[in-house]
Short mmCIF file of C-alpha atoms in Angstrom, two decimals:
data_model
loop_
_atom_site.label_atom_id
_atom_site.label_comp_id
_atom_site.label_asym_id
_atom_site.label_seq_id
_atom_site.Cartn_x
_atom_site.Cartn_y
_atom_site.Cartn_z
CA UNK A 17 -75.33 57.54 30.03
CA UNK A 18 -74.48 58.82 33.63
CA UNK A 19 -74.96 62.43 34.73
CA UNK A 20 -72.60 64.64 37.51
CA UNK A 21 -73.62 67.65 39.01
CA UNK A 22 -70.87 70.08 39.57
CA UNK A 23 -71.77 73.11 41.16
CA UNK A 24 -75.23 74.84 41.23
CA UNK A 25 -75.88 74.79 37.67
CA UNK A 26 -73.10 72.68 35.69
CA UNK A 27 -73.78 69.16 35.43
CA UNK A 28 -71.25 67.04 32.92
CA UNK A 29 -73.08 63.99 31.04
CA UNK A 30 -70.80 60.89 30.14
CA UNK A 31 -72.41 58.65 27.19
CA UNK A 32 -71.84 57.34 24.08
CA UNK A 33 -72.53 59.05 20.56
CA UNK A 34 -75.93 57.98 19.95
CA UNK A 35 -76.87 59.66 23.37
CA UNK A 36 -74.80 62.82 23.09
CA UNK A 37 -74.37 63.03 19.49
CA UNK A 38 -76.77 65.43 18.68
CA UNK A 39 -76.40 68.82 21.04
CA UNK A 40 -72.17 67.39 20.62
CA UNK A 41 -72.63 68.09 16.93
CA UNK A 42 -74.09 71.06 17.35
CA UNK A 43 -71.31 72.47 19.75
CA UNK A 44 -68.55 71.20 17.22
CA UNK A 45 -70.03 72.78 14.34
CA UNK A 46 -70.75 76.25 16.13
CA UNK A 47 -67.05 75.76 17.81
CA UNK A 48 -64.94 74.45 15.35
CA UNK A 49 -66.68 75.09 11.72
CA UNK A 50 -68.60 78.34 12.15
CA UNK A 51 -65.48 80.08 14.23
CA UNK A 52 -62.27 78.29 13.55
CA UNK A 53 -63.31 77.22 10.33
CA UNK A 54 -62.59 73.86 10.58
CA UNK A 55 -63.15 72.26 6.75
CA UNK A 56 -66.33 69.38 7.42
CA UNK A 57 -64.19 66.28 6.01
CA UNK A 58 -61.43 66.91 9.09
CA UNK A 59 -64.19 67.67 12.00
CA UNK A 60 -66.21 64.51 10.84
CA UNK A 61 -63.66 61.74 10.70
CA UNK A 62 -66.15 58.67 11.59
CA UNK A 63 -64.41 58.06 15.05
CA UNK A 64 -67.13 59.50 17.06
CA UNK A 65 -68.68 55.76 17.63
CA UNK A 66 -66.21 54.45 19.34
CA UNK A 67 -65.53 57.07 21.85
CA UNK A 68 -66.88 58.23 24.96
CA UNK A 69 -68.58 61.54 24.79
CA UNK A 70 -69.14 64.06 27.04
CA UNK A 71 -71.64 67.11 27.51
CA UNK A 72 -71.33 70.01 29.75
CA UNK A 73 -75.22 71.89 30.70
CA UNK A 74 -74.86 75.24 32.33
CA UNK A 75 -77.82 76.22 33.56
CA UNK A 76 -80.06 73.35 31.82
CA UNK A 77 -78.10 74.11 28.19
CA UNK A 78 -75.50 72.15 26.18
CA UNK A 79 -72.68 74.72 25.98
CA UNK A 80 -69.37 72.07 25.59
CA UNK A 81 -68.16 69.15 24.70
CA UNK A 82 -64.90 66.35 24.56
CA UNK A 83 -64.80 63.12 23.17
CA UNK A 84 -62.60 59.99 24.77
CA UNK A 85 -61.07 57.89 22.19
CA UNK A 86 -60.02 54.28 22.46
CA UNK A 87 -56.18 54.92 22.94
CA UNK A 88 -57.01 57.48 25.82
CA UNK A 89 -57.04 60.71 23.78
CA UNK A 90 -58.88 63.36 24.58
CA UNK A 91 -60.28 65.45 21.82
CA UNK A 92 -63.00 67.77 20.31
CA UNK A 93 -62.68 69.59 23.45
CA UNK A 94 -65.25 72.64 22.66
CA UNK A 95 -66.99 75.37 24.59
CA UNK A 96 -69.65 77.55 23.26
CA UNK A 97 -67.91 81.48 23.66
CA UNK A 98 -70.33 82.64 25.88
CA UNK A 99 -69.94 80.13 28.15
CA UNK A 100 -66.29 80.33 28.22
CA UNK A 101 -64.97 81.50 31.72
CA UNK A 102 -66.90 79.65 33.60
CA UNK A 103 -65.28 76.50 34.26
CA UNK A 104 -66.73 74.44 31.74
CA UNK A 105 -63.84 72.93 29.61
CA UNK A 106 -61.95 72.16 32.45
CA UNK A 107 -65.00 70.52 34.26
CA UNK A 108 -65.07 68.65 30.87
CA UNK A 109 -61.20 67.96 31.13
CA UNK A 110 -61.81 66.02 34.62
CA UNK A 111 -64.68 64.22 33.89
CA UNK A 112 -62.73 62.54 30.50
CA UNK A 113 -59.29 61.97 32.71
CA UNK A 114 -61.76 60.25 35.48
CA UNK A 115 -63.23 58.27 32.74
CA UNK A 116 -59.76 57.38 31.03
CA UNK A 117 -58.65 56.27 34.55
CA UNK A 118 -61.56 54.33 35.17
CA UNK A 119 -60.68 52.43 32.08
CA UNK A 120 -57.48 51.84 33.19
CA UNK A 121 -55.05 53.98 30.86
CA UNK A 122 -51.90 54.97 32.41
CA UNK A 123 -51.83 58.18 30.44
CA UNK A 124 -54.10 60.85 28.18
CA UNK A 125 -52.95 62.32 25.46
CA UNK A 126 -53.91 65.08 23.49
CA UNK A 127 -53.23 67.77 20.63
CA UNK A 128 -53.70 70.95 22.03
CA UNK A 129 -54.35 74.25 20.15
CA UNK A 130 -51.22 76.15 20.77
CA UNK A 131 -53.66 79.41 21.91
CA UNK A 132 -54.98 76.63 24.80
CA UNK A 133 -51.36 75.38 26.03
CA UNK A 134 -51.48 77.19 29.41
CA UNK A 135 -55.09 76.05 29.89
CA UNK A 136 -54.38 71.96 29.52
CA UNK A 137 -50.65 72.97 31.65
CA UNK A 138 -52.89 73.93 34.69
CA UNK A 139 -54.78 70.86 34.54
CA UNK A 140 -51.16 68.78 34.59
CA UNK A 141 -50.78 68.41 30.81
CA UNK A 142 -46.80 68.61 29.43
CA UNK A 143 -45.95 69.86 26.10
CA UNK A 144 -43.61 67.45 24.00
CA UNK A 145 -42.76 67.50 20.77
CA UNK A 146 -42.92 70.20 18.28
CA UNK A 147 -45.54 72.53 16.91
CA UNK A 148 -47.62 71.20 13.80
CA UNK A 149 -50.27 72.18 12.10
CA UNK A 150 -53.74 70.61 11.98
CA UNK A 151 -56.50 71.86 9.85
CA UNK A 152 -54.81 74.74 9.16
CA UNK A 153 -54.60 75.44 13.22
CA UNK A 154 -50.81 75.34 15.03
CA UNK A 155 -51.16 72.44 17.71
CA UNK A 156 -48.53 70.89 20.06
CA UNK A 157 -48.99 67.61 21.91
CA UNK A 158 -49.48 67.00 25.18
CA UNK A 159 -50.12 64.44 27.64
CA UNK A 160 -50.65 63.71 31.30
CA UNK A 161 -49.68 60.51 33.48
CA UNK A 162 -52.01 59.06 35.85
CA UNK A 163 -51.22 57.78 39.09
CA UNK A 164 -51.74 54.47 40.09
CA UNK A 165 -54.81 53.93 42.15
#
């Protein structure tokens, strides 16, 4: 597990799940199953192992959360709503691109809440395909190309 400080008080931790799992699970739950109702079998879908997770502290506490899969998707991206605002998800964002090109993907992908599209387009992100729904939520893909180092 590695640690960056960004900023005063937000500091993004890169690890894997049995490191981050815990406060992660907690985020995702609050995020995605208390608020967006998210049904349990689709937020748990066993592929938290094999990804690289990351945890955003504000001020000390675990207030967001991605996850990096294999195939350079980003996903799970959540923030808890009253630390939204503040940076966090895109500080989040960065930290699993860096990590993606560190790996040596050419590209991220993601499905992106449609409510979040102008969010991911500031960060580079382009919109292809159409809409879709996923767990009940209207999503749209998107992905960003990395440039060679």
């Amino acid at each position: 597990m590695s640690g960056k400080s960004l900023g005063a008080n937000l500091e993004i931790r890169e690890g894997n799940w049995a490191a981050l799992g815990p406060e992660a699970s907690e985020i995702r739950r609050v995020v995605f199953i208390e608020e967006q109702r998210v049904p349990l079998e689709e937020e748990w879908d066993g592929r938290d192992p094999e990804c690289r997770h990351f945890l955003a502290l504000l001020d000390g506490r675990e207030v967001g959360t991605a996850r990096l899969l294999p195939d350079a998707h980003i996903g799970r991206v959540a923030v808890l709503s009253e630390a939204r605002g503040a940076g966090v998800g895109a500080a989040l964002m960065r930290a699993a691109i860096d990590a993606a090109r560190r790996l040596g993907h050419p590209q991220v992908e993601l499905a992106a809440q449609t409510h979040a599209l102008d969010f991911y387009s500031r960060l580079g992100f382009e919109a292809y395909g159409p809409e879709f729904l996923d767990a009940g939520i209207l999503h749209r893909n998107m992905r960003l190309t990395l440039p060679c180092r």
